[in-house]
Structures are given as C-alpha cells and as structure tokens.
Rosetta silent file (secondary structure, phi, psi, omega in degrees, C-alpha in Angstrom):
SEQUENCE: MDAMDWALLRELQADARLSYSELSRRVHLSPPAVAERVRRLEESGVVTGYHAHVDLARTGRDVIALVTMSCYGATCLLLDEAVPGWPEIMEIYRVTGDACSVLRVATASMEAFETVIDRLGKYGQPSSTMVLSTPLPWQPVIPLP
SCORE:     score description
SCORE:     0.000 S_00000001
   1 L     0.000  136.047  179.486  145.006  -51.436  145.937 S_00000001
   2 L  -106.678 -178.105 -176.850  144.623  -48.088  144.280 S_00000001
   3 H   -60.538  -34.559  179.386  143.453  -47.002  140.828 S_00000001
   4 H   -68.218  -39.602  176.172  146.970  -47.342  139.368 S_00000001
   5 H   -59.850  -43.349  179.119  147.245  -50.948  140.566 S_00000001
   6 H   -65.724  -37.129  177.436  143.915  -51.691  138.872 S_00000001
   7 H   -63.622  -42.558  177.539  145.081  -49.974  135.673 S_00000001
   8 H   -64.152  -43.631  178.380  148.198  -52.159  135.661 S_00000001
   9 H   -62.089  -41.165  178.475  146.142  -55.288  136.322 S_00000001
  10 H   -57.882  -47.355 -178.763  143.745  -54.393  133.502 S_00000001
  11 H   -67.656  -43.096 -178.842  146.641  -54.094  131.045 S_00000001
  12 H   -67.479  -35.048  177.449  148.470  -57.205  132.283 S_00000001
  13 H   -69.728  -30.956  177.581  145.306  -59.309  132.121 S_00000001
  14 H   -74.838  -36.182  179.789  144.735  -58.181  128.540 S_00000001
  15 L  -158.236   97.784 -177.168  148.350  -58.922  127.561 S_00000001
  16 L   -72.984   -5.864 -179.205  150.817  -60.231  130.137 S_00000001
  17 L   -91.322    3.861  179.919  153.637  -60.004  127.599 S_00000001
  18 L   -63.532  140.187  175.016  153.719  -56.204  127.646 S_00000001
  19 L   -75.387  162.865  175.380  157.099  -54.678  128.407 S_00000001
  20 H   -61.640  -33.416  178.125  157.467  -52.250  131.298 S_00000001
  21 H   -62.792  -46.439 -179.424  158.008  -49.526  128.690 S_00000001
  22 H   -68.226  -42.177  175.932  154.701  -50.291  126.990 S_00000001
  23 H   -57.713  -43.484  179.435  152.898  -50.636  130.340 S_00000001
  24 H   -57.346  -45.788 -179.863  154.405  -47.309  131.331 S_00000001
  25 H   -63.485  -41.582 -175.834  153.059  -45.654  128.198 S_00000001
  26 H   -71.710  -32.745 -177.339  149.580  -47.130  128.671 S_00000001
  27 H  -105.972    1.674  176.037  149.148  -46.163  132.338 S_00000001
  28 L    61.156   53.242  178.882  151.135  -42.890  132.195 S_00000001
  29 L  -142.293  151.384 -177.636  153.727  -43.841  134.812 S_00000001
  30 L   -66.544  151.013  178.440  157.525  -44.114  134.543 S_00000001
  31 H   -55.813  -41.732  177.322  158.993  -47.562  133.721 S_00000001
  32 H   -63.461  -36.824  178.417  160.785  -47.834  137.113 S_00000001
  33 H   -67.677  -39.312  177.299  157.529  -47.000  138.926 S_00000001
  34 H   -63.100  -46.506 -179.884  155.663  -49.577  136.830 S_00000001
  35 H   -59.310  -42.358  179.771  158.306  -52.205  137.580 S_00000001
  36 H   -65.275  -44.126 -179.842  158.092  -51.475  141.314 S_00000001
  37 H   -65.562  -42.658  178.734  154.301  -51.636  141.368 S_00000001
  38 H   -63.028  -42.490  177.804  154.222  -54.891  139.373 S_00000001
  39 H   -59.025  -43.481  178.829  156.844  -56.371  141.716 S_00000001
  40 H   -64.857  -39.480  177.445  154.704  -55.407  144.728 S_00000001
  41 H   -62.944  -37.291  177.634  151.602  -56.954  143.122 S_00000001
  42 H   -69.662  -47.733 -177.873  153.571  -60.168  142.599 S_00000001
  43 H   -64.784  -32.214 -179.878  155.078  -60.215  146.111 S_00000001
  44 L   -81.110   -7.223  178.592  151.711  -59.566  147.759 S_00000001
  45 L    88.072    3.335  176.502  150.174  -62.485  145.863 S_00000001
  46 L   -67.488  -48.103  174.114  147.734  -60.404  143.813 S_00000001
  47 L   -95.462  116.798 -175.687  149.539  -61.477  140.627 S_00000001
  48 L  -101.427   -7.378  179.796  150.141  -65.198  140.966 S_00000001
  49 L   164.746  175.380  179.283  151.660  -65.890  137.556 S_00000001
  50 L  -124.553  126.281 -170.592  151.570  -65.212  133.838 S_00000001
  51 L  -136.413  154.750  171.772  149.740  -67.689  131.634 S_00000001
  52 L   -91.796  140.991  172.588  148.607  -68.291  128.080 S_00000001
  53 L   -84.081  125.377 -174.711  144.890  -68.877  127.501 S_00000001
  54 L  -114.033  133.511  175.291  144.603  -72.190  125.655 S_00000001
  55 L   -81.004  108.630 -175.911  141.680  -73.369  123.522 S_00000001
  56 L   -59.058  -41.441 -178.293  141.134  -76.915  124.803 S_00000001
  57 H   -61.927  -37.353 -179.925  139.340  -78.080  121.645 S_00000001
  58 H   -73.672  -10.059  174.833  142.267  -77.003  119.474 S_00000001
  59 H  -101.332    9.658  177.333  144.564  -79.154  121.625 S_00000001
  60 L    91.139    9.232  178.471  142.408  -82.221  121.044 S_00000001
  61 L  -105.612   85.518 -175.455  140.335  -82.013  124.219 S_00000001
  62 L   -88.038  -17.660 -177.876  136.816  -81.870  122.838 S_00000001
  63 E  -103.455  114.462  179.556  135.008  -83.400  125.840 S_00000001
  64 E  -122.708  134.564 -178.528  134.693  -81.019  128.770 S_00000001
  65 E  -144.725  156.218  169.635  132.694  -81.796  131.882 S_00000001
  66 E  -103.352  124.532 -178.349  132.119  -80.662  135.431 S_00000001
  67 E  -114.769  118.967  176.739  132.363  -83.610  137.791 S_00000001
  68 E   -91.608  128.772 -179.444  130.883  -83.294  141.262 S_00000001
  69 E  -110.804  128.979  172.586  132.475  -85.635  143.770 S_00000001
  70 E  -107.266   96.123  179.784  130.754  -86.856  146.909 S_00000001
  71 L  -149.181  137.868 -178.821  133.585  -88.239  148.979 S_00000001
  72 L  -142.533  159.405  176.283  134.537  -87.683  152.571 S_00000001
  73 H    85.417 -156.056 -172.154  136.986  -89.102  155.035 S_00000001
  74 H   -63.955  -25.105 -178.200  140.212  -90.966  154.384 S_00000001
  75 H   -95.809    6.855 -178.238  139.385  -91.800  150.754 S_00000001
  76 L   -61.765  135.331 -178.519  138.491  -88.237  149.714 S_00000001
  77 H   -64.064  -23.544  177.933  140.253  -87.241  146.487 S_00000001
  78 H   -65.402  -18.231  179.651  141.203  -83.917  148.073 S_00000001
  79 H   -90.736  -11.030 -178.849  143.620  -85.869  150.285 S_00000001
  80 L   -93.198  110.256 -176.771  145.377  -87.571  147.359 S_00000001
  81 L   -67.045  -14.891 -179.460  148.247  -85.371  146.189 S_00000001
  82 L   -78.921  -29.981 -174.127  148.424  -87.265  142.868 S_00000001
  83 H   -57.837  -45.168  178.293  144.927  -86.284  141.648 S_00000001
  84 H   -60.775  -16.668  178.705  145.779  -82.624  140.816 S_00000001
  85 H   -87.013   -5.783  177.792  148.526  -84.010  138.566 S_00000001
  86 L   -64.203  129.499 -175.753  146.137  -85.946  136.337 S_00000001
  87 L   -66.039  -20.385 -179.832  146.395  -84.279  132.913 S_00000001
  88 L   -80.145  -18.665 -176.313  142.628  -84.444  132.356 S_00000001
  89 E   -91.475  115.648 -177.730  141.823  -82.382  135.470 S_00000001
  90 E   -89.627  -36.103 -179.381  141.942  -78.667  134.711 S_00000001
  91 E  -151.365  151.664  172.978  140.609  -77.306  138.017 S_00000001
  92 E  -131.437  127.307  176.305  139.440  -78.575  141.387 S_00000001
  93 E  -113.870  129.633  170.525  137.092  -76.589  143.588 S_00000001
  94 E   -86.070  128.169 -171.736  136.416  -77.545  147.204 S_00000001
  95 L  -128.127  167.831  174.648  132.726  -76.781  147.754 S_00000001
  96 L   -98.817  168.836  178.065  130.014  -76.776  150.379 S_00000001
  97 L   104.895 -150.515 -176.230  126.790  -78.757  150.257 S_00000001
  98 L   -75.631  -15.818 -178.890  126.248  -82.421  149.460 S_00000001
  99 L  -111.144  163.166  176.985  129.521  -82.738  147.552 S_00000001
 100 L  -100.081  -26.116 -177.170  133.089  -82.121  148.622 S_00000001
 101 E  -155.090  159.499  173.192  134.491  -80.961  145.292 S_00000001
 102 E  -127.398  130.304 -179.219  133.801  -80.017  141.686 S_00000001
 103 E  -113.877  140.048  169.646  136.349  -80.822  139.002 S_00000001
 104 E   -99.138  119.470 -173.924  136.627  -79.379  135.519 S_00000001
 105 E  -117.273  137.430  178.051  137.744  -82.265  133.332 S_00000001
 106 E  -132.300  122.310 -179.689  138.863  -82.106  129.682 S_00000001
 107 E  -129.860  170.533 -178.533  139.480  -85.232  127.605 S_00000001
 108 L   -82.836  -21.098 -176.064  139.952  -86.148  123.957 S_00000001
 109 L  -156.927  169.219  175.604  136.946  -88.492  123.775 S_00000001
 110 H   -66.272  -34.888  178.344  134.008  -89.950  125.655 S_00000001
 111 H   -62.229  -43.484  178.114  136.018  -93.150  126.113 S_00000001
 112 H   -65.586  -36.501  177.581  138.813  -91.176  127.779 S_00000001
 113 H   -64.265  -42.122  177.168  136.207  -89.396  129.916 S_00000001
 114 H   -58.168  -40.102  179.065  134.816  -92.774  131.018 S_00000001
 115 H   -62.012  -41.137  177.949  138.314  -93.794  132.089 S_00000001
 116 H   -64.705  -44.317  178.781  138.602  -90.673  134.252 S_00000001
 117 H   -59.750  -42.526  178.306  135.190  -91.351  135.822 S_00000001
 118 H   -62.644  -41.024  178.176  136.268  -94.926  136.549 S_00000001
 119 H   -64.775  -37.302 -179.864  139.486  -93.679  138.179 S_00000001
 120 H   -70.319  -25.704 -176.794  137.496  -91.186  140.280 S_00000001
 121 H   -56.221  -28.457 -179.322  135.128  -93.923  141.461 S_00000001
 122 H   -71.142  -13.989 -179.300  137.625  -95.193  144.022 S_00000001
 123 H   -95.488  -17.253 -177.003  137.341  -91.851  145.857 S_00000001
 124 L   155.135 -155.116 -175.527  133.551  -91.695  146.081 S_00000001
 125 E   -96.558  109.713  175.220  130.511  -91.007  143.953 S_00000001
 126 E   -86.029  145.109  174.350  131.193  -88.933  140.796 S_00000001
 127 E  -135.670  125.050 -172.750  128.349  -87.123  139.064 S_00000001
 128 E  -112.913  150.686  174.258  129.071  -85.417  135.754 S_00000001
 129 E  -129.398  120.467 -177.882  127.588  -82.575  133.768 S_00000001
 130 E   -78.325  138.817  177.607  128.777  -82.210  130.181 S_00000001
 131 L   -87.669  121.218  178.962  129.744  -78.727  128.984 S_00000001
 132 L   -85.558  -41.991  177.411  127.971  -77.895  125.700 S_00000001
 133 L  -157.606  168.467 -178.461  129.539  -74.478  125.194 S_00000001
 134 L  -126.880   87.927 -178.968  131.332  -71.783  127.146 S_00000001
 135 L   -62.602  -27.243  177.338  129.658  -68.392  126.606 S_00000001
 136 L  -130.022   86.931 -175.484  132.120  -66.770  129.067 S_00000001
 137 L   -73.517  -25.007 -178.843  135.421  -68.662  128.857 S_00000001
 138 L  -165.334  147.530  178.396  137.432  -66.146  130.858 S_00000001
 139 L  -143.197  133.759  178.563  136.915  -62.752  132.408 S_00000001
 140 L   -69.083  153.831  176.760  139.487  -60.330  133.788 S_00000001
 141 L   -80.875  129.443  177.620  139.302  -59.357  137.457 S_00000001
 142 L  -126.747  163.810  179.826  138.043  -55.786  137.889 S_00000001
 143 L   -62.204  142.439  175.614  137.309  -53.742  141.023 S_00000001
 144 L   -75.542  149.356  179.913  134.034  -54.571  142.729 S_00000001
 145 L   -64.773    0.000    0.000  131.481  -51.758  142.876 S_00000001
C-alpha cells in the first residue's frame, strides 16, 4: 500500500458515502483512478465492506459486556455456527490464554443479559465484565510508524 491508498482509506473511513468525484477532489486524483484504486482495495480484502456506526444505547441496548468463555473441545461455542447469529453478540474474538474466546454482548436489560449468560453456559464457563463507558468507541486504521 502506498501513500495514495492510505489517503483514500482515511477519507473512506471518515465517510464511506463519498462519491468518486468527491474522493477525487480530496486526494487530488482523477475519478477513474480513484475508482480503480478503491476497486483494488476491495478485491485485495483491505476494504471489507461499508458500514454505518450505530450507537447501541440509542437502539435500546443499554447493557454492554465483555464475556470471556472458557470452553474447549466438542462443546466449544466457536464450533457452533448458530452462535454468531445471536442478535446480542456484536463480536467474537478467539483468544489465547485460559479462555478460548471473548464476546462483546449488547442487550436491552440485565434480565436479557442473564438470558444470554444462561444460553452460553451450555458451552462452558462464561465470565463477564460490564462496560461502564467507551472512551474510544472506534478508531480509523492508519499506517503504523
């Protein structure tokens, strides 16, 4: 990736709805060149999609937690293809250490959170940490030094 690719990524991460014309103006490259570079970023897997950032609390999901799962073997939740489809599970990370995964869970209430914990119990031992606030909710990807 060169400096122009990073300039395009910076602009697209700030506003993925920009037209090629506007992107072209911002990075000082012709619209066809911008379109070609964006297409290459998509085809190479650097750009994996275009998404809206959603405020979970404003959608009624006020309870957010990180749930560490200690489960291994045939009953591991990572082997169940249905678990990523649960609407309360926002992200799943496979991790090293004493646990196999960490889930970011968002529910409407503590009662709903309890239900998720109970459902997770069949896969192993869940351990939860409640999120009080999110000082850094999202950060764009920039080149490493």
